[in-house]
PDB file of C-alpha atoms in Angstrom:
ATOM      1  CA  UNK S   1      -3.832  27.343  42.057  1.00  0.00           C
ATOM      2  CA  UNK S   2      -7.445  27.385  41.043  1.00  0.00           C
ATOM      3  CA  UNK S   3      -6.255  28.444  37.553  1.00  0.00           C
ATOM      4  CA  UNK S   4      -3.749  25.427  37.515  1.00  0.00           C
ATOM      5  CA  UNK S   5      -6.565  22.931  38.494  1.00  0.00           C
ATOM      6  CA  UNK S   6      -8.764  24.526  35.699  1.00  0.00           C
ATOM      7  CA  UNK S   7      -6.111  24.066  32.950  1.00  0.00           C
ATOM      8  CA  UNK S   8      -5.535  20.517  34.081  1.00  0.00           C
ATOM      9  CA  UNK S   9      -9.173  19.744  33.911  1.00  0.00           C
ATOM     10  CA  UNK S  10      -9.315  21.121  30.273  1.00  0.00           C
ATOM     11  CA  UNK S  11      -6.288  18.994  29.365  1.00  0.00           C
ATOM     12  CA  UNK S  12      -7.898  15.934  30.713  1.00  0.00           C
ATOM     13  CA  UNK S  13     -11.092  16.650  28.861  1.00  0.00           C
ATOM     14  CA  UNK S  14      -8.936  17.173  25.424  1.00  0.00           C
ATOM     15  CA  UNK S  15      -7.106  14.024  25.878  1.00  0.00           C
ATOM     16  CA  UNK S  16     -10.331  12.082  26.383  1.00  0.00           C
ATOM     17  CA  UNK S  17     -11.942  13.505  23.370  1.00  0.00           C
ATOM     18  CA  UNK S  18      -8.943  12.861  21.231  1.00  0.00           C
ATOM     19  CA  UNK S  19      -9.744  10.118  18.697  1.00  0.00           C
ATOM     20  CA  UNK S  20      -7.490   7.336  17.901  1.00  0.00           C
ATOM     21  CA  UNK S  21      -6.133   8.819  15.055  1.00  0.00           C
ATOM     22  CA  UNK S  22      -4.514  11.602  17.292  1.00  0.00           C
ATOM     23  CA  UNK S  23      -2.451   8.833  19.012  1.00  0.00           C
ATOM     24  CA  UNK S  24       1.366   9.228  18.929  1.00  0.00           C
ATOM     25  CA  UNK S  25       3.949   6.485  18.334  1.00  0.00           C
ATOM     26  CA  UNK S  26       2.788   4.873  15.129  1.00  0.00           C
ATOM     27  CA  UNK S  27       5.726   3.927  12.931  1.00  0.00           C
ATOM     28  CA  UNK S  28       4.082   5.103   9.800  1.00  0.00           C
ATOM     29  CA  UNK S  29       2.311   8.417  10.600  1.00  0.00           C
ATOM     30  CA  UNK S  30       1.892   9.674   6.980  1.00  0.00           C
ATOM     31  CA  UNK S  31      -0.114   6.454   6.111  1.00  0.00           C
ATOM     32  CA  UNK S  32      -2.244   6.736   9.420  1.00  0.00           C
ATOM     33  CA  UNK S  33      -3.093  10.270   8.739  1.00  0.00           C
ATOM     34  CA  UNK S  34      -5.015   9.213   5.635  1.00  0.00           C
ATOM     35  CA  UNK S  35      -6.669   6.247   7.147  1.00  0.00           C
ATOM     36  CA  UNK S  36     -10.533   6.237   7.646  1.00  0.00           C
ATOM     37  CA  UNK S  37     -10.961   7.224  11.385  1.00  0.00           C
ATOM     38  CA  UNK S  38     -13.007   4.214  12.313  1.00  0.00           C
ATOM     39  CA  UNK S  39      -9.908   1.935  11.326  1.00  0.00           C
ATOM     40  CA  UNK S  40      -7.430   3.999  13.141  1.00  0.00           C
ATOM     41  CA  UNK S  41      -7.446   2.106  16.186  1.00  0.00           C
ATOM     42  CA  UNK S  42      -7.300  -1.349  14.580  1.00  0.00           C
ATOM     43  CA  UNK S  43      -4.459  -0.113  12.311  1.00  0.00           C
ATOM     44  CA  UNK S  44      -2.436   0.860  15.236  1.00  0.00           C
ATOM     45  CA  UNK S  45      -2.920  -2.473  16.985  1.00  0.00           C
ATOM     46  CA  UNK S  46      -2.168  -4.680  14.137  1.00  0.00           C
ATOM     47  CA  UNK S  47       0.912  -6.717  14.212  1.00  0.00           C
ATOM     48  CA  UNK S  48       1.566  -6.847  10.440  1.00  0.00           C
ATOM     49  CA  UNK S  49       0.837  -4.651   7.427  1.00  0.00           C
ATOM     50  CA  UNK S  50       0.781  -5.333   3.568  1.00  0.00           C
ATOM     51  CA  UNK S  51       0.550  -2.152   1.463  1.00  0.00           C
ATOM     52  CA  UNK S  52      -0.837  -3.168  -1.895  1.00  0.00           C
ATOM     53  CA  UNK S  53      -0.636  -0.459  -4.638  1.00  0.00           C
ATOM     54  CA  UNK S  54      -1.434  -0.680  -8.476  1.00  0.00           C
ATOM     55  CA  UNK S  55       1.592   0.642 -10.421  1.00  0.00           C
ATOM     56  CA  UNK S  56       2.021   4.438 -10.840  1.00  0.00           C
ATOM     57  CA  UNK S  57       0.983   5.992 -14.272  1.00  0.00           C
ATOM     58  CA  UNK S  58       2.620   4.620 -17.143  1.00  0.00           C
ATOM     59  CA  UNK S  59       4.021   6.598 -20.261  1.00  0.00           C
ATOM     60  CA  UNK S  60       0.938   5.838 -22.270  1.00  0.00           C
ATOM     61  CA  UNK S  61      -2.456   4.129 -21.616  1.00  0.00           C
ATOM     62  CA  UNK S  62      -1.813   1.802 -24.584  1.00  0.00           C
ATOM     63  CA  UNK S  63       1.669   0.858 -23.571  1.00  0.00           C
ATOM     64  CA  UNK S  64       1.335  -2.768 -22.173  1.00  0.00           C
ATOM     65  CA  UNK S  65       4.658  -4.309 -22.669  1.00  0.00           C
ATOM     66  CA  UNK S  66       6.696  -5.382 -19.603  1.00  0.00           C
ATOM     67  CA  UNK S  67       9.191  -2.836 -20.531  1.00  0.00           C
ATOM     68  CA  UNK S  68       6.798   0.056 -20.635  1.00  0.00           C
ATOM     69  CA  UNK S  69       8.111   2.724 -18.385  1.00  0.00           C
ATOM     70  CA  UNK S  70       6.322   5.199 -16.120  1.00  0.00           C
ATOM     71  CA  UNK S  71       5.492   8.791 -17.272  1.00  0.00           C
ATOM     72  CA  UNK S  72       6.880  11.831 -15.584  1.00  0.00           C
ATOM     73  CA  UNK S  73       3.604  11.910 -13.521  1.00  0.00           C
ATOM     74  CA  UNK S  74       4.081   8.454 -12.587  1.00  0.00           C
ATOM     75  CA  UNK S  75       7.807   8.912 -11.301  1.00  0.00           C
ATOM     76  CA  UNK S  76       6.294  11.785  -9.173  1.00  0.00           C
ATOM     77  CA  UNK S  77       3.681   9.376  -7.885  1.00  0.00           C
ATOM     78  CA  UNK S  78       6.465   7.134  -6.695  1.00  0.00           C
ATOM     79  CA  UNK S  79       7.953   9.934  -4.841  1.00  0.00           C
ATOM     80  CA  UNK S  80       4.857  10.810  -3.062  1.00  0.00           C
ATOM     81  CA  UNK S  81       4.318   6.973  -2.065  1.00  0.00           C
ATOM     82  CA  UNK S  82       7.710   7.002  -0.491  1.00  0.00           C
ATOM     83  CA  UNK S  83       7.130  10.076   1.390  1.00  0.00           C
ATOM     84  CA  UNK S  84       3.845   8.733   2.843  1.00  0.00           C
ATOM     85  CA  UNK S  85       5.779   5.417   3.583  1.00  0.00           C
ATOM     86  CA  UNK S  86       8.490   7.364   5.190  1.00  0.00           C
ATOM     87  CA  UNK S  87      11.377   5.835   7.133  1.00  0.00           C
ATOM     88  CA  UNK S  88      12.752   3.385   7.805  1.00  0.00           C
ATOM     89  CA  UNK S  89      12.423   1.214   4.511  1.00  0.00           C
ATOM     90  CA  UNK S  90       9.614  -1.342   4.457  1.00  0.00           C
ATOM     91  CA  UNK S  91      10.657  -4.831   5.590  1.00  0.00           C
ATOM     92  CA  UNK S  92       9.917  -6.591   2.236  1.00  0.00           C
ATOM     93  CA  UNK S  93       8.955  -5.189  -1.249  1.00  0.00           C
ATOM     94  CA  UNK S  94       7.446  -7.399  -3.844  1.00  0.00           C
ATOM     95  CA  UNK S  95       6.239  -6.670  -7.442  1.00  0.00           C
ATOM     96  CA  UNK S  96       5.591  -8.312 -10.869  1.00  0.00           C
ATOM     97  CA  UNK S  97       8.528  -8.186 -13.032  1.00  0.00           C
ATOM     98  CA  UNK S  98       7.200  -5.403 -15.081  1.00  0.00           C
ATOM     99  CA  UNK S  99       9.149  -2.083 -15.129  1.00  0.00           C
ATOM    100  CA  UNK S 100       6.371  -0.063 -14.173  1.00  0.00           C
ATOM    101  CA  UNK S 101       5.632  -2.088 -11.147  1.00  0.00           C
ATOM    102  CA  UNK S 102       9.196  -2.590 -10.096  1.00  0.00           C
ATOM    103  CA  UNK S 103       9.781   1.103 -10.386  1.00  0.00           C
ATOM    104  CA  UNK S 104       6.609   1.769  -8.202  1.00  0.00           C
ATOM    105  CA  UNK S 105       7.900  -0.952  -5.402  1.00  0.00           C
ATOM    106  CA  UNK S 106      10.970   1.002  -5.082  1.00  0.00           C
ATOM    107  CA  UNK S 107       9.139   3.609  -3.167  1.00  0.00           C
ATOM    108  CA  UNK S 108       9.562   1.065  -0.124  1.00  0.00           C
ATOM    109  CA  UNK S 109      13.358   1.893  -0.049  1.00  0.00           C
ATOM    110  CA  UNK S 110      14.105  -2.086  -0.101  1.00  0.00           C
ATOM    111  CA  UNK S 111      15.427  -4.100  -2.904  1.00  0.00           C
ATOM    112  CA  UNK S 112      12.468  -5.393  -4.632  1.00  0.00           C
ATOM    113  CA  UNK S 113      11.694  -9.057  -5.009  1.00  0.00           C
ATOM    114  CA  UNK S 114      10.157  -9.668  -8.515  1.00  0.00           C
ATOM    115  CA  UNK S 115       7.792 -12.607  -9.401  1.00  0.00           C
ATOM    116  CA  UNK S 116       6.210 -13.346 -13.032  1.00  0.00           C
ATOM    117  CA  UNK S 117       3.753 -10.788 -14.176  1.00  0.00           C
ATOM    118  CA  UNK S 118       1.694 -13.621 -15.527  1.00  0.00           C
ATOM    119  CA  UNK S 119       1.850 -17.401 -14.611  1.00  0.00           C
ATOM    120  CA  UNK S 120       4.660 -19.123 -16.676  1.00  0.00           C
ATOM    121  CA  UNK S 121       5.728 -15.696 -18.226  1.00  0.00           C
ATOM    122  CA  UNK S 122       9.527 -15.616 -17.380  1.00  0.00           C
ATOM    123  CA  UNK S 123      10.442 -12.466 -19.275  1.00  0.00           C
ATOM    124  CA  UNK S 124      10.834  -9.365 -17.278  1.00  0.00           C
ATOM    125  CA  UNK S 125      11.512  -5.688 -17.369  1.00  0.00           C
ATOM    126  CA  UNK S 126      14.935  -6.107 -19.087  1.00  0.00           C
ATOM    127  CA  UNK S 127      15.538  -8.164 -22.150  1.00  0.00           C
ATOM    128  CA  UNK S 128      17.968 -10.424 -20.312  1.00  0.00           C
ATOM    129  CA  UNK S 129      15.707 -11.197 -17.142  1.00  0.00           C
ATOM    130  CA  UNK S 130      14.650 -14.690 -16.533  1.00  0.00           C
ATOM    131  CA  UNK S 131      11.835 -14.638 -13.884  1.00  0.00           C
ATOM    132  CA  UNK S 132      11.095 -18.068 -12.337  1.00  0.00           C
ATOM    133  CA  UNK S 133       9.420 -17.001  -9.149  1.00  0.00           C
ATOM    134  CA  UNK S 134       5.738 -17.398  -9.143  1.00  0.00           C
ATOM    135  CA  UNK S 135       3.033 -14.971  -7.724  1.00  0.00           C
ATOM    136  CA  UNK S 136       1.836 -17.992  -5.624  1.00  0.00           C
ATOM    137  CA  UNK S 137       5.412 -18.095  -4.094  1.00  0.00           C
ATOM    138  CA  UNK S 138       5.087 -14.330  -3.165  1.00  0.00           C
ATOM    139  CA  UNK S 139       1.858 -15.055  -1.623  1.00  0.00           C
ATOM    140  CA  UNK S 140       3.223 -17.866   0.465  1.00  0.00           C
ATOM    141  CA  UNK S 141       6.225 -16.091   1.449  1.00  0.00           C
ATOM    142  CA  UNK S 142       4.355 -13.029   2.511  1.00  0.00           C
ATOM    143  CA  UNK S 143       1.824 -15.056   4.463  1.00  0.00           C
ATOM    144  CA  UNK S 144       4.421 -16.865   6.358  1.00  0.00           C
ATOM    145  CA  UNK S 145       6.722 -13.928   6.808  1.00  0.00           C
ATOM    146  CA  UNK S 146       6.739 -12.088  10.389  1.00  0.00           C
ATOM    147  CA  UNK S 147       7.647  -8.890   8.492  1.00  0.00           C
ATOM    148  CA  UNK S 148       5.868  -5.911  10.065  1.00  0.00           C
ATOM    149  CA  UNK S 149       5.674  -3.781   6.764  1.00  0.00           C
ATOM    150  CA  UNK S 150       5.529  -5.208   3.213  1.00  0.00           C
ATOM    151  CA  UNK S 151       4.946  -3.148   0.076  1.00  0.00           C
ATOM    152  CA  UNK S 152       3.481  -4.750  -2.990  1.00  0.00           C
ATOM    153  CA  UNK S 153       3.187  -3.289  -6.550  1.00  0.00           C
ATOM    154  CA  UNK S 154       0.885  -5.010  -9.077  1.00  0.00           C
ATOM    155  CA  UNK S 155      -1.261  -4.258 -11.866  1.00  0.00           C
ATOM    156  CA  UNK S 156      -4.899  -3.429 -11.916  1.00  0.00           C
ATOM    157  CA  UNK S 157      -6.015  -7.150 -11.960  1.00  0.00           C
ATOM    158  CA  UNK S 158      -3.297  -8.733 -10.019  1.00  0.00           C
ATOM    159  CA  UNK S 159      -3.644  -6.080  -7.152  1.00  0.00           C
ATOM    160  CA  UNK S 160      -7.076  -7.669  -6.714  1.00  0.00           C
ATOM    161  CA  UNK S 161      -5.364 -11.122  -6.512  1.00  0.00           C
ATOM    162  CA  UNK S 162      -3.648 -10.019  -3.467  1.00  0.00           C
ATOM    163  CA  UNK S 163      -6.609  -8.611  -1.787  1.00  0.00           C
ATOM    164  CA  UNK S 164      -8.702 -11.791  -2.289  1.00  0.00           C
ATOM    165  CA  UNK S 165      -5.863 -13.974  -1.274  1.00  0.00           C
ATOM    166  CA  UNK S 166      -5.529 -12.241   2.124  1.00  0.00           C
ATOM    167  CA  UNK S 167      -8.878 -10.553   2.970  1.00  0.00           C
ATOM    168  CA  UNK S 168     -11.121 -12.564   0.791  1.00  0.00           C
ATOM    169  CA  UNK S 169     -13.443 -11.869  -2.226  1.00  0.00           C
ATOM    170  CA  UNK S 170     -16.219  -9.785  -0.486  1.00  0.00           C
ATOM    171  CA  UNK S 171     -13.575  -7.515   1.085  1.00  0.00           C
ATOM    172  CA  UNK S 172     -11.654  -7.090  -2.224  1.00  0.00           C
ATOM    173  CA  UNK S 173     -14.912  -6.255  -3.965  1.00  0.00           C
ATOM    174  CA  UNK S 174     -15.907  -3.644  -1.296  1.00  0.00           C
ATOM    175  CA  UNK S 175     -12.390  -1.746  -1.679  1.00  0.00           C
ATOM    176  CA  UNK S 176     -12.957  -1.438  -5.598  1.00  0.00           C
ATOM    177  CA  UNK S 177     -12.250  -4.726  -7.283  1.00  0.00           C
ATOM    178  CA  UNK S 178     -15.014  -5.312  -9.856  1.00  0.00           C
ATOM    179  CA  UNK S 179     -14.780  -8.691 -11.953  1.00  0.00           C
ATOM    180  CA  UNK S 180     -11.399  -9.285 -10.499  1.00  0.00           C
ATOM    181  CA  UNK S 181      -9.906  -5.689 -11.462  1.00  0.00           C
ATOM    182  CA  UNK S 182      -9.545  -2.042 -10.372  1.00  0.00           C
ATOM    183  CA  UNK S 183     -11.277   0.401 -12.366  1.00  0.00           C
ATOM    184  CA  UNK S 184      -9.265   1.755 -15.602  1.00  0.00           C
ATOM    185  CA  UNK S 185      -8.998   5.308 -14.188  1.00  0.00           C
ATOM    186  CA  UNK S 186      -8.344   4.200 -10.602  1.00  0.00           C
ATOM    187  CA  UNK S 187      -4.518   5.195  -9.784  1.00  0.00           C
ATOM    188  CA  UNK S 188      -2.957   6.251  -6.691  1.00  0.00           C
ATOM    189  CA  UNK S 189      -4.814   4.125  -4.117  1.00  0.00           C
ATOM    190  CA  UNK S 190      -3.253   2.353  -1.268  1.00  0.00           C
ATOM    191  CA  UNK S 191      -4.979  -0.801  -0.145  1.00  0.00           C
ATOM    192  CA  UNK S 192      -3.790  -1.424   3.109  1.00  0.00           C
ATOM    193  CA  UNK S 193      -4.063  -5.068   4.607  1.00  0.00           C
ATOM    194  CA  UNK S 194      -3.548  -5.256   8.098  1.00  0.00           C
ATOM    195  CA  UNK S 195      -3.653  -8.553  10.406  1.00  0.00           C
ATOM    196  CA  UNK S 196      -5.429  -8.480  13.738  1.00  0.00           C
ATOM    197  CA  UNK S 197      -5.655 -11.659  15.949  1.00  0.00           C
ATOM    198  CA  UNK S 198      -4.502 -13.807  13.108  1.00  0.00           C
ATOM    199  CA  UNK S 199      -7.008 -12.607  10.440  1.00  0.00           C
ATOM    200  CA  UNK S 200      -6.486 -10.215   7.651  1.00  0.00           C
ATOM    201  CA  UNK S 201      -8.659  -7.028   6.857  1.00  0.00           C
ATOM    202  CA  UNK S 202      -8.270  -4.186   4.307  1.00  0.00           C
ATOM    203  CA  UNK S 203      -9.073  -0.652   4.124  1.00  0.00           C
ATOM    204  CA  UNK S 204      -8.411   1.761   1.315  1.00  0.00           C
ATOM    205  CA  UNK S 205      -6.441   5.050   1.166  1.00  0.00           C
ATOM    206  CA  UNK S 206      -8.205   6.491  -2.152  1.00  0.00           C
ATOM    207  CA  UNK S 207      -5.851   8.486  -4.338  1.00  0.00           C
ATOM    208  CA  UNK S 208      -3.232   8.825  -1.636  1.00  0.00           C
ATOM    209  CA  UNK S 209      -0.287   9.150  -3.953  1.00  0.00           C
ATOM    210  CA  UNK S 210      -1.949  10.404  -6.996  1.00  0.00           C
ATOM    211  CA  UNK S 211      -0.289  13.592  -8.429  1.00  0.00           C
ATOM    212  CA  UNK S 212      -2.086  15.809 -10.805  1.00  0.00           C
ATOM    213  CA  UNK S 213      -0.674  16.300 -14.338  1.00  0.00           C
ATOM    214  CA  UNK S 214       0.127  19.974 -13.492  1.00  0.00           C
ATOM    215  CA  UNK S 215       2.424  18.963 -10.419  1.00  0.00           C
TER     216      UNK S 215
END
């Protein structure tokens, strides 16, 4: 009996010492495991989440056309992002109309809703595409939605537009946006917007879905 009480006491101590990152039941554990420990409790309490990512690595750094495809490394990054998101599919997936962002957003497992890569630019990934939906419309839809999980794939500058739109310019700058864009070499980061008590905050999971060239 004494041994039983000792065991129960030990288990109680371990449970009390366990940080919020060890809590069970969160619906995207692969993401939560990579989150900063001091944000874990808030992330688990948040009622809405928008994951903003820059597109995975493209075939060449100087390929900037809308039909520019992902490289094999980029395709592997999409697989890794899908693994981190896990199942079920996200509730919504948005991206610019470029092939590289569309392909990246497919990691959410949901049909992707495309908007213009630039204001007034109606061309898209395929030659026959006509894209009339604006990024402002995507902002409005995401803000008004009650979707718990949304994935957004954008470019180095337009990723920062989403972060500024929801979390504000100071928060955007704090997680890596300098002069309105991400660093040229910054790939694989997940910018995690989360809503608490009606306000949006952001944290970053650095290099979360980056894949080494050798892999």
